[in-house]
Amino acid sequence: MLSSLPAYEFFAPPRIVFGWGRRSELGNLVRGLGRRAFLISGSRTLDQNGVIESLLDDLKSVGIDSIRCAAITHEPEVSDVDQLVNQLRASSITDGDFVIAVGGGSAIDLAKAVSALLTNTHGSSVLDFLEGVGKGLKIEQQPLPLVVLPTTSGTGSEATKNAVISSYSPPFKKSLRSDMMVPKLVLIDPELSVSVPAAVTAATGMDALTQLIESNISCRAKPIPQALCQRGLEGVVAALRRAFHQPDDRPARELLAQSALLSGMALANSGLGVAHGIAAALGVHCRVPHGLACAMLLPTAIRVNAEASQVELARVMTVMTGRNWASPRAAIEAGLDTITNLLDELKIPRRLSAVGVQSSQLPAIVQSSHGNSLDGNPRKISDVELLEILESLQ
Ligand SMILES: [Zn+2]
């Protein structure tokens, strides 16, 4: 029996270039974007292994001046954005300037926020633009063009239109968001992820997996992102295992990079759910890294939505496990087994207390879990239930 389809829109970066070793094409790819590039990078390993230097040489060879900006190794805070914006404004922003981010989600989010604020001067801080906590200012002017080269396979930030910005006092983790903030060019070279430490591979890979599952069952789920999620889930568990144990495994790195990209495209259109809601709160109250928090919460997110979202979850788990199951319930149980075994293999702790969460912090974590991600969860979760969830994990 056919039924009518919902109305929807789909949003994605205008140009995605994917392939092993393709960072060497950066100069040619950005030639038309501008004459001066501000380069924001992540891990210092990128400097040590010569990646940044060869990218700068390539830009120079096509006549583009580059200015090295901050290297950021933590999730970006309000002060990080404001400082870099003020520093770059001093170099007289003109037409022909653009921004390049090379790194994980932190570097990409910092670059997104900076490129937006350099052209939107009607606020005194990024805080004024953040959802839920700021003055409600909107991004009105086109940001500087942004080019991103993700080096971890996880956040999917390369394909989204928001930058997640943290504050620890007061504690919040909120987004700066605009359709205009999506990168102009996404250059994904999976070879860049080879040097990522195993623990980061594990946490970022689990983030991508959580995003693929949560966006697929979100109350804002839509057909095109759901189709992307299905592809992103195929083989992702095996690839994550392989990349964790054997960092230079090319097929595993390629598949993970693609799954992370697809997870970003899905979440930008469909939103997320309870795991991401709580993960943001664990980040600002207890400094639990985003991917690790998502990984620890994923089994719970599946369990609490198992009834409300049974058909969609079963479909997702069937693709993820690569097998057909006798019933939707059996598929969900098999998926949960696969994920809990994976968490053990990746050495990800199960208990919040193991990552420094104190029981006395749980009520504040409940309050900070509210926001855009939790709103996407397939069913409403009360504060009482959120507290129960956290206590059961403590
Ligand atoms: Zn995430």
XYZ file of C-alpha atoms and ligand atoms in Angstrom:
395
model
C 0.000 0.000 0.000
C 1.528 3.307 -1.055
C 1.203 6.365 1.127
C 1.936 10.001 0.348
C 5.342 11.453 1.172
C 6.033 14.439 3.420
C 7.215 17.731 1.959
C 10.931 18.305 2.558
C 14.040 20.215 1.608
C 17.586 18.910 1.404
C 20.703 20.887 2.103
C 24.358 19.946 1.360
C 27.755 21.552 0.666
C 27.930 22.735 -2.950
C 31.142 20.852 -3.717
C 32.588 17.707 -2.156
C 35.908 16.290 -3.385
C 36.753 12.876 -1.935
C 39.754 10.617 -2.394
C 42.973 9.231 -0.965
C 45.858 11.682 -1.410
C 43.713 14.403 -2.973
C 44.937 17.110 -0.564
C 47.608 17.659 -3.224
C 44.864 19.205 -5.392
C 44.065 21.975 -2.886
C 45.755 24.796 -4.816
C 43.953 24.064 -8.063
C 40.633 23.539 -6.314
C 40.667 26.886 -4.478
C 42.214 28.966 -7.246
C 38.947 30.769 -8.000
C 37.939 31.365 -4.384
C 40.283 34.212 -3.495
C 43.804 35.572 -3.236
C 44.554 35.350 0.493
C 43.818 32.395 2.770
C 43.635 32.320 6.577
C 44.593 28.799 7.618
C 43.222 27.393 10.871
C 44.548 23.998 11.920
C 44.018 21.330 14.537
C 46.510 18.850 15.977
C 50.203 19.758 16.001
C 50.895 16.413 14.329
C 49.854 18.109 11.083
C 52.844 20.431 11.461
C 55.206 17.703 12.579
C 54.430 15.414 9.647
C 54.730 18.206 7.086
C 51.075 18.287 6.017
C 50.590 21.995 6.720
C 53.834 22.980 5.026
C 52.972 21.112 1.833
C 49.476 22.659 1.750
C 51.000 26.145 2.145
C 53.515 25.414 -0.636
C 50.703 24.272 -2.891
C 48.723 27.463 -2.245
C 51.791 29.555 -2.956
C 52.332 27.762 -6.259
C 48.970 29.052 -7.515
C 49.557 32.597 -6.254
C 47.579 32.491 -3.020
C 49.080 34.178 0.057
C 48.491 32.242 3.272
C 48.356 33.465 6.838
C 48.761 30.823 9.514
C 46.265 31.361 12.333
C 45.609 29.516 15.533
C 46.151 25.790 15.934
C 43.346 24.604 18.188
C 43.504 21.334 20.087
C 40.359 21.691 22.227
C 36.657 22.215 21.497
C 36.367 25.937 20.636
C 35.251 28.357 23.338
C 33.692 31.800 23.089
C 37.073 33.398 23.898
C 38.871 31.393 21.162
C 36.477 32.716 18.524
C 36.504 36.315 19.753
C 40.302 36.462 20.013
C 40.872 35.108 16.524
C 38.200 37.359 14.990
C 39.787 40.439 16.596
C 43.253 39.354 15.481
C 42.159 38.835 11.870
C 40.106 42.028 11.683
C 43.381 43.830 12.304
C 44.647 42.455 8.975
C 42.018 44.411 7.017
C 39.606 41.878 5.587
C 38.953 42.424 1.889
C 37.241 40.720 -1.033
C 39.428 37.840 -2.037
C 40.025 36.631 1.515
C 38.919 33.150 2.448
C 39.420 30.639 5.250
C 40.852 27.113 5.167
C 40.388 24.672 8.066
C 42.574 21.582 8.360
C 41.759 19.447 11.377
C 38.987 17.761 13.319
C 35.627 19.154 14.333
C 37.210 21.706 16.678
C 39.304 23.379 13.974
C 36.430 23.267 11.485
C 33.926 24.751 13.941
C 36.354 27.506 14.911
C 36.909 28.302 11.224
C 33.165 28.350 10.525
C 32.507 30.776 13.361
C 35.444 33.017 12.442
C 34.569 33.155 8.735
C 30.995 34.139 9.656
C 31.925 36.799 12.207
C 34.563 38.458 10.030
C 31.784 39.687 7.726
C 29.021 40.053 10.335
C 30.218 42.929 12.455
C 26.901 43.764 14.152
C 27.775 41.951 17.401
C 30.564 42.369 19.911
C 31.109 38.635 20.545
C 30.158 35.263 19.064
C 28.032 34.948 22.184
C 25.556 37.458 20.725
C 24.804 35.011 17.892
C 24.592 31.701 19.788
C 21.262 29.869 19.924
C 19.479 30.001 23.240
C 22.052 32.020 25.184
C 22.927 35.080 23.081
C 21.135 38.235 21.981
C 19.510 36.366 19.102
C 21.564 38.170 16.431
C 21.480 36.481 13.015
C 24.160 35.934 10.405
C 23.046 38.407 7.713
C 26.108 38.820 5.480
C 27.747 36.028 3.488
C 30.675 34.654 5.552
C 34.144 34.529 4.013
C 34.299 31.460 1.741
C 35.332 28.420 3.757
C 37.308 25.377 2.610
C 37.612 22.412 4.965
C 39.933 19.411 5.032
C 38.746 17.125 7.844
C 41.472 15.017 9.446
C 39.358 12.954 11.842
C 36.463 10.836 10.672
C 33.732 11.733 13.085
C 31.959 14.993 13.706
C 30.718 15.507 10.155
C 31.217 19.231 10.749
C 32.551 19.494 7.187
C 28.980 19.093 5.916
C 26.956 21.092 8.439
C 25.810 24.692 8.716
C 26.548 25.224 12.416
C 29.589 25.737 14.628
C 29.398 24.346 18.161
C 30.916 26.759 20.678
C 31.522 25.973 24.358
C 31.624 27.984 27.550
C 32.579 26.562 30.938
C 31.545 29.532 33.064
C 28.633 29.782 32.669
C 28.406 26.220 31.317
C 26.840 25.865 27.865
C 27.569 24.362 24.484
C 25.529 26.081 21.798
C 25.521 26.602 18.068
C 26.101 29.499 15.778
C 23.931 28.499 12.820
C 23.136 29.756 9.351
C 22.572 28.159 5.948
C 25.317 30.503 4.720
C 27.904 28.845 7.012
C 28.153 25.607 5.047
C 31.676 25.205 3.591
C 32.054 26.163 -0.073
C 34.419 23.274 -0.664
C 34.843 20.057 1.311
C 38.078 18.273 0.451
C 38.183 14.874 2.102
C 41.485 13.058 1.934
C 41.141 9.967 4.147
C 44.936 9.619 4.220
C 44.985 12.621 6.596
C 43.322 10.477 9.275
C 46.115 7.868 9.337
C 48.100 9.789 11.977
C 45.115 10.195 14.331
C 45.724 8.404 17.679
C 43.725 5.200 18.221
C 41.633 6.666 21.055
C 40.622 9.615 18.851
C 39.821 7.265 15.965
C 37.582 5.329 18.363
C 35.758 8.334 19.820
C 35.276 10.190 16.542
C 34.167 7.018 14.764
C 31.602 6.368 17.490
C 30.415 9.970 17.093
C 29.780 9.345 13.388
C 27.963 6.101 14.187
C 25.812 7.867 16.796
C 24.998 10.632 14.303
C 24.006 8.116 11.625
C 21.630 6.385 14.038
C 20.183 9.430 15.814
C 19.538 11.463 12.670
C 17.940 8.455 11.016
C 15.322 8.074 13.778
C 14.987 11.775 14.691
C 11.507 13.290 14.712
C 12.801 15.520 11.892
C 14.114 12.571 9.805
C 13.656 12.933 6.048
C 14.004 10.525 3.106
C 17.239 11.786 1.497
C 19.273 11.909 4.728
C 17.850 8.528 5.718
C 19.109 7.077 2.438
C 22.546 8.585 3.155
C 22.525 7.094 6.659
C 21.857 3.632 5.290
C 24.927 3.899 3.068
C 26.957 5.378 5.913
C 26.121 2.458 8.188
C 27.159 -0.261 5.727
C 30.441 -1.734 6.941
C 31.118 1.088 9.393
C 31.539 -1.177 12.435
C 34.125 -3.380 10.695
C 35.938 -0.311 9.356
C 36.110 1.277 12.787
C 37.545 -1.898 14.298
C 40.136 -2.155 11.549
C 41.198 1.493 11.709
C 41.515 1.273 15.495
C 43.891 -1.714 15.328
C 45.605 -0.863 12.040
C 45.734 2.916 11.574
C 47.104 2.883 8.022
C 44.447 0.549 6.596
C 43.352 2.457 3.518
C 39.923 0.868 2.857
C 38.956 1.268 6.528
C 40.035 4.928 6.626
C 38.217 5.641 3.369
C 34.984 4.075 4.520
C 35.099 5.852 7.892
C 35.736 9.217 6.235
C 32.779 8.678 3.932
C 30.510 7.546 6.774
C 31.455 10.638 8.795
C 30.661 12.876 5.822
C 27.292 11.185 5.321
C 26.536 11.507 9.051
C 27.183 15.250 8.812
C 24.931 15.634 5.779
C 22.226 13.702 7.628
C 22.415 15.622 10.901
C 22.441 18.994 9.120
C 19.046 18.111 7.648
C 17.435 15.882 10.277
C 18.862 16.856 13.662
C 19.976 14.410 16.345
C 18.653 13.043 19.645
C 19.126 12.343 23.317
C 22.731 11.075 23.127
C 23.900 14.351 21.598
C 21.782 16.377 24.017
C 23.409 14.782 27.056
C 26.858 14.726 25.393
C 26.837 18.535 25.136
C 26.062 18.796 28.858
C 28.798 16.295 29.776
C 31.204 18.386 27.699
C 30.622 21.661 29.502
C 30.137 20.328 33.040
C 32.765 17.577 33.068
C 34.880 18.226 29.939
C 34.102 14.804 28.516
C 35.209 14.931 24.843
C 32.242 14.975 22.449
C 32.870 11.683 20.683
C 33.572 9.797 23.897
C 30.355 11.133 25.466
C 28.302 10.119 22.418
C 29.866 6.651 22.447
C 29.007 6.107 26.107
C 25.415 7.235 25.556
C 24.639 5.431 22.301
C 23.337 2.144 23.805
C 21.052 4.116 26.129
C 19.765 6.264 23.267
C 18.809 3.095 21.388
C 17.107 1.524 24.410
C 15.000 4.579 25.303
C 13.779 4.907 21.709
C 13.343 1.191 21.004
C 9.531 1.319 21.275
C 8.840 4.800 19.890
C 11.016 4.235 16.845
C 10.945 0.472 16.467
C 10.570 0.191 12.690
C 13.241 2.761 11.811
C 15.661 1.511 14.458
C 15.253 -2.070 13.271
C 15.976 -0.978 9.692
C 19.114 0.846 10.838
C 20.335 -2.095 12.920
C 19.744 -4.518 10.064
C 21.989 -2.424 7.802
C 24.602 -1.908 10.522
C 24.819 -5.619 11.398
C 24.613 -6.709 7.744
C 22.085 -9.441 8.540
C 18.328 -9.973 8.478
C 16.649 -10.672 11.796
C 13.426 -12.513 12.705
C 11.682 -9.434 14.108
C 12.266 -5.695 14.637
C 12.920 -6.374 18.304
C 15.536 -9.024 17.446
C 17.261 -6.587 15.043
C 17.458 -3.914 17.738
C 18.831 -6.383 20.308
C 21.435 -7.621 17.818
C 22.427 -4.036 17.073
C 22.817 -3.294 20.768
C 25.040 -6.371 21.180
C 27.189 -5.250 18.245
C 27.584 -1.756 19.702
C 28.384 -2.878 23.238
C 30.980 -5.342 21.922
C 32.447 -2.554 19.816
C 32.681 -0.234 22.825
C 34.607 -2.923 24.717
C 36.957 -3.511 21.809
C 37.600 0.239 21.459
C 38.277 0.448 25.215
C 35.524 3.003 25.791
C 34.367 3.107 29.425
C 30.699 2.471 30.249
C 30.376 4.360 33.542
C 30.180 8.152 33.697
C 32.114 8.029 36.961
C 35.040 6.573 34.975
C 35.341 9.838 33.003
C 35.180 12.080 36.061
C 31.442 12.746 36.381
C 30.372 13.348 40.013
C 26.905 12.299 41.168
C 26.335 15.806 42.526
C 26.661 17.175 38.959
C 23.827 15.099 37.501
C 20.959 17.599 38.123
C 22.921 20.377 36.390
C 23.730 18.005 33.515
C 19.993 17.345 33.105
C 19.305 21.074 32.760
C 22.118 21.584 30.237
C 20.960 18.641 28.104
C 18.090 20.659 26.663
C 18.471 22.206 23.240
C 18.351 21.528 19.543
C 19.672 17.939 19.767
C 17.308 16.743 22.496
C 14.394 18.364 20.643
C 15.096 16.002 17.732
C 14.707 12.847 19.810
C 11.840 10.666 18.512
C 9.992 10.946 21.815
C 9.927 13.505 24.599
C 12.108 12.656 27.601
C 11.231 14.308 30.902
C 13.810 15.717 33.293
C 12.934 12.934 35.735
C 13.730 10.324 33.093
C 16.925 12.138 32.057
C 18.101 12.013 35.648
C 17.241 8.302 35.846
C 19.228 7.691 32.653
C 22.262 9.490 34.055
C 22.008 7.712 37.419
C 21.850 4.339 35.673
C 25.097 5.180 33.857
C 26.875 6.609 36.883
Zn 28.362 14.347 17.246
